[in-house]
Amino acid sequence: MAKSILAVNAGSSSVKITFYTFDNPPKTIADAQVSGITAPPSMLKYQRGASKHKEELKEQLNTPQGAFKYLLQRCFNDPELSEVASDKDLSYICHRVVHGGDYHEAVEITDETVHHLEALEDLAPLHNFSALEIIRLCRSELPKVKSVTFFDTAFHRTLPAYVKTYPIDQEVAKANGLRKYGFHGISYSFILRSVAEFLGKPQDKTNLIAMHIGSGASVCAIKEGKSIDTSMGLTPLAGLPGATRSGDIDPSLVFHYTNEASNLSPSSTKEMHISTAEEILNKKSGWKALTGTTDFSEIAVEKPPSAGHQLAFDILVDRMLGYIGNYYAKLGGQVDGLVFAGGIGEKSALLRRILAEKCACFGMAIDSVANDKGPDENQTVKDISKGEGGGGKGPRVLICQTNEQFEMAYHCVCARS
Ligand SMILES: Nc1ncnc2c1ncn2[C@@H]1O[C@H](COP(=O)(O)OP(=O)(O)O)[C@@H](O)[C@H]1O
Ligand SMILES: CC(=O)OP(=O)(O)O
Ligand SMILES: [Mg+2]
């Protein structure tokens, strides 16, 4: 039997793994994830065929490698999952690495590339650390299986110079790699391909305003299939607020917030250096700071439980609207679709409704029944425009159930078959 592909998406608080067949397109064999790595309890979600399982784990998994090891053993030892019983059944492991620096495409892990990625780690300690820990583990424990890394930044290689350049001393900028990189690119690649296919248009003739709204949130302007602007920057901190991230603030705020801004945070380790300011703005801000919760389903409700919840919702809507207006103008009003994706974009009908109402001036309108119902489980793209099929005058409004693991496996197969 042909060997399988394992795709790994390691975040700061969760690790998701999916096994795929080596087919074009790849088919899912099993899907498992551990969440709650930073805040107990650890939760396991496991799906194989039609069987779904959710459980609170008795042992707390505190590290991404620990969670990955647990997930792998759980799948290898499942008697019902004979397709993947050991590393002998794997052809490739695909890793999502958030920050790829100047890498423009996926790379296979070798001694050389791993050193290059380790050098990048200091630029994005909060985002690359988990993935690199897992890559190191795979190299030592599954040495016969090839690892390929896919970067969130690669999709944004087409950003024009005037978009990606920060107006600071260019010698310092070049020497330190200080520019806009943009993130969620694996997801935007999935969204572009899926939506273009849904609309029956070639990708290089498709213009979108795509919004990946999860615990990290960003917007991307796609012109003729290429990223021409996106809201995240040097790191995923820029742009929209997130579950624990502030999003854009005046940079001077850092120096007024705390005198220890540039000191190393006490949670830094030998391998991971992070300043106090970075830690506060990345981990102790966003809607967690305003409401106490990182779960947006408690915030996006008709009757919010507190003024802080209402404020968090209004801030996100306001900042998203700002990017939509900005990108609508940058695309010259030639927009095929406004796309909602990510955990919140896909699930919050309220957020979509309020934003669509505010976007009426761009000719966007949604069908409230289609919006409330949302997509079916296996529906990748759903049109929620008023008069489905684009009855409105403006861009279609769409939901896309994005899938970063699939996107990696798909490109892995395309490049090797
Ligand atoms: N029904 C819902 N309404 C609003 N938000 C939701 C809903 N269901 C899940 N979410 C939110 O989706 C977010 C997770 O999105 P996801 O894209 O999976 O995140 P991650 O950034 O961790 O990959 C969480 O903030 C969660 O609260
Ligand atoms: C780049 C980023 O913010 O990723 P995530 O949304 O998975 O945290
Ligand atoms: Mg994500």
Short mmCIF file of C-alpha atoms and ligand atoms in Angstrom, two decimals:
data_model
loop_
_atom_site.label_atom_id
_atom_site.label_comp_id
_atom_site.label_asym_id
_atom_site.label_seq_id
_atom_site.Cartn_x
_atom_site.Cartn_y
_atom_site.Cartn_z
CA MET A 1 0.00 0.00 0.00
CA ALA A 2 1.18 3.53 -0.80
CA LYS A 3 2.58 5.39 2.17
CA SER A 4 0.73 8.24 3.85
CA ILE A 5 1.41 11.90 4.55
CA LEU A 6 1.28 13.36 8.02
CA ALA A 7 0.49 17.10 8.21
CA VAL A 8 1.25 18.95 11.46
CA ASN A 9 -0.10 22.37 12.46
CA ALA A 10 1.51 23.40 15.74
CA GLY A 11 0.21 26.53 17.41
CA SER A 12 1.08 28.08 20.72
CA SER A 13 -1.88 26.46 22.45
CA SER A 14 -2.77 23.52 20.22
CA VAL A 15 -1.24 20.85 18.00
CA LYS A 16 -3.32 19.47 15.12
CA ILE A 17 -2.24 16.46 13.06
CA THR A 18 -3.91 14.89 10.04
CA PHE A 19 -2.96 11.74 8.13
CA TYR A 20 -3.67 11.73 4.38
CA THR A 21 -3.39 9.21 1.57
CA PHE A 22 -0.72 10.01 -1.02
CA ASP A 23 -3.32 10.78 -3.69
CA ASN A 24 -4.20 13.82 -5.74
CA PRO A 25 -6.22 15.19 -4.05
CA PRO A 26 -5.16 13.64 -0.72
CA LYS A 27 -7.89 11.91 1.29
CA THR A 28 -8.12 12.21 5.05
CA ILE A 29 -7.35 9.02 6.98
CA ALA A 30 -7.51 10.44 10.50
CA ASP A 31 -7.43 13.77 12.24
CA ALA A 32 -6.39 14.43 15.84
CA GLN A 33 -5.70 17.47 17.95
CA VAL A 34 -4.73 18.45 21.46
CA SER A 35 -5.74 21.90 22.68
CA GLY A 36 -5.21 23.60 26.04
CA ILE A 37 -1.42 23.19 26.09
CA THR A 38 -0.98 26.54 27.84
CA ALA A 39 -4.19 26.51 29.91
CA PRO A 40 -5.27 23.18 31.43
CA PRO A 41 -7.03 20.86 30.91
CA SER A 42 -5.61 19.31 27.74
CA MET A 43 -8.43 18.32 25.42
CA LEU A 44 -8.20 15.65 22.74
CA LYS A 45 -10.30 15.58 19.58
CA TYR A 46 -9.94 12.53 17.38
CA GLN A 47 -11.69 11.65 14.16
CA ARG A 48 -11.28 8.58 11.98
CA GLY A 49 -13.82 7.99 9.22
CA ALA A 50 -17.26 8.62 10.64
CA SER A 51 -16.13 8.04 14.22
CA LYS A 52 -15.55 11.16 16.30
CA HIS A 53 -14.25 11.33 19.82
CA LYS A 54 -13.60 14.11 22.34
CA GLU A 55 -12.02 13.71 25.73
CA GLU A 56 -10.41 15.65 28.55
CA LEU A 57 -6.97 14.15 29.07
CA LYS A 58 -5.97 13.04 32.55
CA GLU A 59 -2.32 13.87 31.91
CA GLN A 60 -1.60 17.55 31.28
CA LEU A 61 0.43 18.02 28.08
CA ASN A 62 2.45 21.18 28.60
CA THR A 63 4.65 21.27 25.53
CA PRO A 64 4.04 21.02 21.78
CA GLN A 65 6.44 18.06 21.50
CA GLY A 66 4.63 16.31 24.33
CA ALA A 67 1.29 16.85 22.61
CA PHE A 68 2.68 15.74 19.24
CA LYS A 69 4.22 12.58 20.71
CA TYR A 70 0.97 11.76 22.45
CA LEU A 71 -1.10 12.23 19.27
CA LEU A 72 1.29 10.16 17.19
CA GLN A 73 1.32 7.24 19.65
CA ARG A 74 -2.45 7.40 20.00
CA CYS A 75 -2.86 7.06 16.23
CA PHE A 76 -0.07 4.47 15.74
CA ASN A 77 -1.55 2.33 18.54
CA ASP A 78 -5.17 2.50 17.37
CA PRO A 79 -6.04 -1.02 16.16
CA GLU A 80 -8.79 0.47 13.95
CA LEU A 81 -6.22 2.62 12.15
CA SER A 82 -4.12 -0.03 10.44
CA GLU A 83 -3.10 2.37 7.61
CA VAL A 84 -0.74 4.19 9.96
CA ALA A 85 0.79 1.88 12.54
CA SER A 86 4.37 3.15 12.57
CA ASP A 87 6.81 5.48 10.85
CA LYS A 88 7.16 2.82 8.13
CA ASP A 89 3.74 3.86 6.85
CA LEU A 90 4.74 7.49 6.38
CA SER A 91 6.29 8.99 3.26
CA TYR A 92 6.40 12.66 4.34
CA ILE A 93 5.71 14.83 7.34
CA CYS A 94 4.51 18.33 6.41
CA HIS A 95 5.06 20.99 9.06
CA ARG A 96 3.39 24.40 9.20
CA VAL A 97 6.11 26.92 10.11
CA VAL A 98 4.59 30.35 10.61
CA HIS A 99 7.63 32.53 9.85
CA GLY A 100 9.65 31.55 6.80
CA GLY A 101 11.77 34.71 6.53
CA ASP A 102 12.94 34.99 2.92
CA TYR A 103 11.91 31.45 1.92
CA HIS A 104 9.49 31.75 -1.01
CA GLU A 105 8.41 28.16 -1.09
CA ALA A 106 8.28 24.94 0.91
CA VAL A 107 11.61 23.31 1.75
CA GLU A 108 12.71 19.84 2.76
CA ILE A 109 14.37 19.66 6.14
CA THR A 110 18.12 18.99 5.94
CA ASP A 111 20.96 19.87 8.33
CA GLU A 112 21.34 23.12 6.39
CA THR A 113 17.68 24.20 6.28
CA VAL A 114 17.15 23.32 9.93
CA HIS A 115 20.03 25.66 10.88
CA HIS A 116 18.57 28.39 8.72
CA LEU A 117 15.19 27.99 10.42
CA GLU A 118 16.81 28.03 13.83
CA ALA A 119 18.45 31.34 12.93
CA LEU A 120 14.97 32.71 12.11
CA GLU A 121 13.59 31.57 15.45
CA ASP A 122 14.63 34.76 17.21
CA LEU A 123 12.59 36.85 14.77
CA ALA A 124 9.45 34.90 15.61
CA PRO A 125 10.07 33.08 18.90
CA LEU A 126 6.42 32.84 19.85
CA HIS A 127 5.34 31.47 16.51
CA ASN A 128 8.13 29.20 15.25
CA PHE A 129 9.15 27.61 18.53
CA SER A 130 6.44 24.91 18.64
CA ALA A 131 6.95 23.82 15.05
CA LEU A 132 10.73 23.69 15.42
CA GLU A 133 10.51 21.63 18.58
CA ILE A 134 8.39 19.12 16.67
CA ILE A 135 10.74 19.16 13.66
CA ARG A 136 13.68 18.43 16.00
CA LEU A 137 11.72 15.59 17.56
CA CYS A 138 10.86 14.10 14.15
CA ARG A 139 14.52 14.25 13.11
CA SER A 140 15.60 12.33 16.18
CA GLU A 141 12.71 9.87 16.53
CA LEU A 142 11.49 9.36 12.95
CA PRO A 143 14.77 9.91 11.08
CA LYS A 144 13.76 7.86 8.03
CA VAL A 145 10.72 10.01 7.20
CA LYS A 146 11.33 13.17 5.16
CA SER A 147 10.08 16.40 6.67
CA VAL A 148 8.89 19.29 4.51
CA THR A 149 8.18 22.74 5.95
CA PHE A 150 5.47 25.04 4.58
CA PHE A 151 5.53 28.70 5.49
CA ASP A 152 2.68 31.11 6.26
CA THR A 153 4.82 33.88 4.81
CA ALA A 154 5.44 32.32 1.36
CA PHE A 155 2.05 33.28 -0.13
CA HIS A 156 2.91 36.94 0.48
CA ARG A 157 6.16 36.87 -1.56
CA THR A 158 4.34 39.04 -4.12
CA LEU A 159 3.84 42.04 -1.80
CA PRO A 160 5.04 45.18 -3.60
CA ALA A 161 8.07 46.97 -2.13
CA TYR A 162 5.97 49.96 -1.07
CA VAL A 163 3.72 47.63 0.95
CA LYS A 164 6.38 45.50 2.60
CA THR A 165 8.86 48.28 3.41
CA TYR A 166 8.71 50.04 6.78
CA PRO A 167 9.89 53.63 6.44
CA ILE A 168 12.91 53.26 8.75
CA ASP A 169 16.68 53.27 8.13
CA GLN A 170 16.98 50.79 5.27
CA GLU A 171 20.43 49.57 6.27
CA VAL A 172 19.13 48.55 9.68
CA ALA A 173 15.99 47.11 8.08
CA LYS A 174 17.96 44.95 5.61
CA ALA A 175 20.53 43.80 8.15
CA ASN A 176 17.80 42.62 10.55
CA GLY A 177 15.14 41.47 8.09
CA LEU A 178 12.71 44.14 9.32
CA ARG A 179 9.84 44.24 6.83
CA LYS A 180 6.25 43.16 6.40
CA TYR A 181 6.10 39.39 5.78
CA GLY A 182 2.40 38.61 6.28
CA PHE A 183 1.00 35.32 7.68
CA HIS A 184 -1.84 32.78 7.31
CA GLY A 185 -0.53 32.24 3.76
CA ILE A 186 -1.11 28.47 3.74
CA SER A 187 -4.73 29.25 4.55
CA TYR A 188 -4.95 32.00 1.89
CA SER A 189 -3.54 29.60 -0.69
CA PHE A 190 -6.32 27.11 0.19
CA ILE A 191 -8.95 29.89 0.11
CA LEU A 192 -7.82 31.24 -3.27
CA ARG A 193 -7.79 27.82 -4.95
CA SER A 194 -11.14 26.77 -3.45
CA VAL A 195 -12.96 30.06 -4.10
CA ALA A 196 -11.61 30.43 -7.66
CA GLU A 197 -12.81 26.90 -8.40
CA PHE A 198 -16.18 27.66 -6.81
CA LEU A 199 -16.57 30.81 -8.92
CA GLY A 200 -15.39 28.99 -12.05
CA LYS A 201 -12.54 31.48 -12.58
CA PRO A 202 -8.82 30.90 -13.13
CA GLN A 203 -6.86 31.83 -10.01
CA ASP A 204 -4.88 34.46 -11.89
CA LYS A 205 -8.10 36.28 -12.74
CA THR A 206 -9.52 36.15 -9.22
CA ASN A 207 -9.62 39.17 -6.89
CA LEU A 208 -10.56 38.60 -3.26
CA ILE A 209 -10.66 40.23 0.13
CA ALA A 210 -10.00 37.14 2.25
CA MET A 211 -10.29 37.18 6.04
CA HIS A 212 -8.79 34.44 8.21
CA ILE A 213 -10.38 35.16 11.58
CA GLY A 214 -9.35 32.70 14.30
CA SER A 215 -7.54 33.21 17.57
CA GLY A 216 -5.01 34.93 15.30
CA ALA A 217 -6.77 37.07 12.70
CA SER A 218 -5.72 38.67 9.43
CA VAL A 219 -7.06 40.05 6.15
CA CYS A 220 -5.47 39.67 2.71
CA ALA A 221 -6.05 41.57 -0.54
CA ILE A 222 -5.61 39.16 -3.45
CA LYS A 223 -5.31 40.66 -6.93
CA GLU A 224 -5.20 38.32 -9.93
CA GLY A 225 -4.27 35.45 -7.62
CA LYS A 226 -1.47 37.31 -5.84
CA SER A 227 -1.24 38.78 -2.35
CA ILE A 228 -0.87 42.56 -2.76
CA ASP A 229 -1.39 43.47 0.89
CA THR A 230 -2.15 41.82 4.20
CA SER A 231 -2.74 43.05 7.72
CA MET A 232 -0.04 41.18 9.68
CA GLY A 233 3.54 42.45 9.45
CA LEU A 234 7.02 41.56 10.65
CA THR A 235 5.28 39.17 13.05
CA PRO A 236 1.65 38.06 13.48
CA LEU A 237 1.19 40.76 16.13
CA ALA A 238 0.38 43.51 13.61
CA GLY A 239 -3.07 44.29 12.21
CA LEU A 240 -6.23 42.88 13.76
CA PRO A 241 -6.54 42.08 17.46
CA GLY A 242 -6.74 38.40 18.37
CA ALA A 243 -7.54 36.17 21.33
CA THR A 244 -4.49 37.34 23.29
CA ARG A 245 -2.84 39.74 20.80
CA SER A 246 -3.31 43.49 20.75
CA GLY A 247 -3.03 43.94 16.99
CA ASP A 248 -1.98 47.42 15.84
CA ILE A 249 -1.12 49.94 18.52
CA ASP A 250 0.99 53.08 18.45
CA PRO A 251 4.53 51.62 18.93
CA SER A 252 5.21 54.32 21.55
CA LEU A 253 2.64 52.68 23.80
CA VAL A 254 5.25 50.04 24.63
CA PHE A 255 7.43 52.58 26.42
CA HIS A 256 4.55 54.00 28.47
CA TYR A 257 3.07 50.61 29.42
CA THR A 258 6.04 49.24 31.35
CA ASN A 259 9.57 50.38 32.16
CA GLU A 260 10.82 46.84 31.64
CA ALA A 261 9.56 46.70 28.04
CA SER A 262 12.81 45.58 26.46
CA ASN A 263 13.97 43.29 29.30
CA LEU A 264 13.74 39.56 28.74
CA SER A 265 10.43 38.22 29.98
CA PRO A 266 10.74 35.83 32.95
CA SER A 267 9.11 33.17 30.77
CA SER A 268 12.05 33.22 28.35
CA THR A 269 14.06 30.02 28.24
CA LYS A 270 17.56 29.15 27.09
CA GLU A 271 16.14 28.35 23.66
CA MET A 272 13.45 31.01 23.43
CA HIS A 273 14.08 34.70 24.07
CA ILE A 274 11.13 37.00 24.39
CA SER A 275 10.92 40.54 25.71
CA THR A 276 8.42 41.67 28.31
CA ALA A 277 6.67 43.95 25.80
CA GLU A 278 6.35 41.18 23.21
CA GLU A 279 4.94 38.86 25.82
CA ILE A 280 2.35 41.38 27.05
CA LEU A 281 1.20 42.38 23.56
CA ASN A 282 1.13 38.81 22.23
CA LYS A 283 -0.14 36.85 25.21
CA LYS A 284 -1.87 39.18 27.64
CA SER A 285 -3.84 41.47 25.35
CA GLY A 286 -6.62 41.11 22.75
CA TRP A 287 -10.09 40.07 23.84
CA LYS A 288 -8.65 38.07 26.74
CA ALA A 289 -7.56 41.41 28.27
CA LEU A 290 -10.95 43.01 27.61
CA THR A 291 -13.21 40.14 28.65
CA GLY A 292 -11.19 37.44 30.42
CA THR A 293 -12.04 34.84 27.78
CA THR A 294 -10.22 33.71 24.64
CA ASP A 295 -13.38 32.03 23.35
CA PHE A 296 -14.97 34.33 20.80
CA SER A 297 -18.24 32.37 20.87
CA GLU A 298 -18.80 33.93 24.33
CA ILE A 299 -18.25 37.40 22.86
CA ALA A 300 -20.13 37.19 19.57
CA VAL A 301 -23.60 36.91 21.11
CA GLU A 302 -26.73 39.05 20.67
CA LYS A 303 -26.72 40.03 24.35
CA PRO A 304 -23.10 40.25 25.51
CA PRO A 305 -22.61 39.45 29.22
CA SER A 306 -20.58 42.63 29.89
CA ALA A 307 -19.63 45.98 28.41
CA GLY A 308 -16.12 44.55 27.88
CA HIS A 309 -17.54 41.78 25.68
CA GLN A 310 -19.46 44.32 23.61
CA LEU A 311 -16.35 46.47 23.29
CA ALA A 312 -14.18 43.52 22.17
CA PHE A 313 -16.75 42.68 19.48
CA ASP A 314 -17.06 46.30 18.32
CA ILE A 315 -13.27 46.70 18.13
CA LEU A 316 -12.88 43.62 15.93
CA VAL A 317 -15.71 44.74 13.63
CA ASP A 318 -14.25 48.24 13.39
CA ARG A 319 -10.74 47.04 12.55
CA MET A 320 -12.00 44.48 10.01
CA LEU A 321 -14.14 47.13 8.32
CA GLY A 322 -11.09 49.38 8.08
CA TYR A 323 -9.19 46.68 6.16
CA ILE A 324 -12.14 45.87 3.91
CA GLY A 325 -12.46 49.55 2.90
CA ASN A 326 -8.71 49.84 2.46
CA TYR A 327 -8.43 46.72 0.29
CA TYR A 328 -11.60 47.48 -1.69
CA ALA A 329 -9.90 50.72 -2.76
CA LYS A 330 -6.57 48.97 -3.46
CA LEU A 331 -8.38 46.46 -5.68
CA GLY A 332 -10.06 49.34 -7.52
CA GLY A 333 -13.48 48.03 -6.50
CA GLN A 334 -12.87 44.93 -8.70
CA VAL A 335 -13.60 42.35 -6.00
CA ASP A 336 -15.01 38.91 -6.85
CA GLY A 337 -15.59 37.89 -3.26
CA LEU A 338 -15.40 38.90 0.36
CA VAL A 339 -14.42 35.65 2.09
CA PHE A 340 -14.90 34.71 5.75
CA ALA A 341 -12.63 31.92 7.01
CA GLY A 342 -10.97 30.67 10.23
CA GLY A 343 -12.76 29.44 13.35
CA ILE A 344 -14.61 32.72 13.93
CA GLY A 345 -15.15 33.69 10.30
CA GLU A 346 -16.64 30.26 9.57
CA LYS A 347 -18.78 29.98 12.71
CA SER A 348 -19.95 33.44 13.76
CA ALA A 349 -23.09 34.35 11.80
CA LEU A 350 -23.42 37.46 13.96
CA LEU A 351 -20.01 38.83 13.03
CA ARG A 352 -20.71 38.18 9.33
CA ARG A 353 -24.12 39.85 9.51
CA ILE A 354 -22.92 43.01 11.27
CA LEU A 355 -19.97 43.37 8.91
CA ALA A 356 -22.10 42.78 5.82
CA GLU A 357 -24.52 45.50 7.00
CA LYS A 358 -21.61 47.91 7.31
CA CYS A 359 -20.35 46.91 3.85
CA ALA A 360 -23.68 47.70 2.13
CA CYS A 361 -21.98 50.79 0.64
CA PHE A 362 -19.76 48.44 -1.39
CA GLY A 363 -22.84 46.66 -2.80
CA MET A 364 -22.42 43.65 -0.50
CA ALA A 365 -25.50 42.01 0.98
CA ILE A 366 -26.10 38.64 2.58
CA ASP A 367 -28.99 36.23 2.74
CA SER A 368 -29.84 35.91 6.42
CA VAL A 369 -31.07 32.31 6.21
CA ALA A 370 -27.94 31.11 4.37
CA ASN A 371 -25.77 33.12 6.75
CA ASP A 372 -27.43 31.74 9.90
CA LYS A 373 -27.22 28.17 8.64
CA GLY A 374 -23.54 28.42 7.64
CA PRO A 375 -21.76 25.74 5.63
CA ASP A 376 -22.47 22.01 5.86
CA GLU A 377 -19.72 19.94 7.42
CA ASN A 378 -18.13 18.95 4.11
CA GLN A 379 -18.95 22.10 2.17
CA THR A 380 -15.69 23.93 1.44
CA VAL A 381 -17.21 27.15 0.03
CA LYS A 382 -20.68 28.51 0.70
CA ASP A 383 -22.20 31.55 -1.03
CA ILE A 384 -24.20 33.62 1.47
CA SER A 385 -24.79 36.58 -0.86
CA LYS A 386 -28.31 37.92 -1.13
CA GLY A 387 -29.96 36.11 -4.02
CA GLU A 388 -27.43 33.27 -3.95
CA GLY A 389 -25.28 33.28 -7.07
CA GLY A 390 -24.56 36.97 -6.87
CA GLY A 391 -27.96 38.64 -7.03
CA GLY A 392 -26.49 41.72 -5.34
CA LYS A 393 -24.58 44.29 -7.35
CA GLY A 394 -21.31 44.05 -5.44
CA PRO A 395 -18.88 41.26 -4.60
CA ARG A 396 -20.16 37.87 -3.51
CA VAL A 397 -19.98 37.18 0.19
CA LEU A 398 -18.62 33.69 0.85
CA ILE A 399 -17.63 31.40 3.69
CA CYS A 400 -14.63 29.14 3.11
CA GLN A 401 -13.86 26.31 5.55
CA THR A 402 -10.13 26.61 5.29
CA ASN A 403 -7.77 23.72 6.00
CA GLU A 404 -4.06 24.33 6.42
CA GLN A 405 -3.17 20.65 6.89
CA PHE A 406 -4.91 19.71 3.63
CA GLU A 407 -3.17 22.52 1.76
CA MET A 408 0.25 21.24 2.84
CA ALA A 409 -0.54 17.63 1.94
CA TYR A 410 -1.97 18.74 -1.43
CA HIS A 411 1.19 20.66 -2.37
CA CYS A 412 3.36 17.83 -1.08
CA VAL A 413 1.61 15.41 -3.47
CA CYS A 414 1.58 17.89 -6.41
CA ALA A 415 5.31 18.49 -6.13
CA ARG A 416 6.16 14.79 -5.91
CA SER A 417 3.87 12.92 -8.29
N1 LIG B 1 -19.71 29.71 17.12
C1 LIG B 1 -18.65 30.47 17.26
N2 LIG B 1 -18.77 31.82 17.27
C2 LIG B 1 -17.72 32.62 17.42
N3 LIG B 1 -16.46 32.16 17.56
C3 LIG B 1 -16.26 30.83 17.55
C4 LIG B 1 -17.32 29.92 17.40
N4 LIG B 1 -16.81 28.66 17.45
C5 LIG B 1 -15.46 28.78 17.62
N5 LIG B 1 -15.13 30.09 17.67
C6 LIG B 1 -13.79 30.65 17.90
O1 LIG B 1 -12.84 30.31 16.91
C7 LIG B 1 -11.54 30.55 17.44
C8 LIG B 1 -10.57 29.49 16.99
O2 LIG B 1 -10.40 29.59 15.62
P1 LIG B 1 -9.29 28.73 14.84
O3 LIG B 1 -9.17 29.27 13.45
O4 LIG B 1 -9.59 27.29 15.01
O5 LIG B 1 -8.06 29.15 15.72
P2 LIG B 1 -6.52 28.99 15.70
O6 LIG B 1 -6.05 30.38 15.48
O7 LIG B 1 -6.18 28.45 17.06
O8 LIG B 1 -6.10 28.10 14.57
C9 LIG B 1 -11.69 30.59 18.96
O9 LIG B 1 -11.54 31.92 19.40
C10 LIG B 1 -13.13 30.14 19.15
O10 LIG B 1 -13.68 30.71 20.26
C1 LIG B 2 -0.06 33.38 12.12
C2 LIG B 2 -1.05 33.10 13.18
O1 LIG B 2 -1.50 33.99 13.85
O2 LIG B 2 -1.44 31.82 13.31
P1 LIG B 2 -2.65 31.28 14.23
O3 LIG B 2 -3.87 32.04 13.77
O4 LIG B 2 -2.74 29.82 13.87
O5 LIG B 2 -2.29 31.55 15.64
MG MG B 3 -4.87 28.79 13.03
#
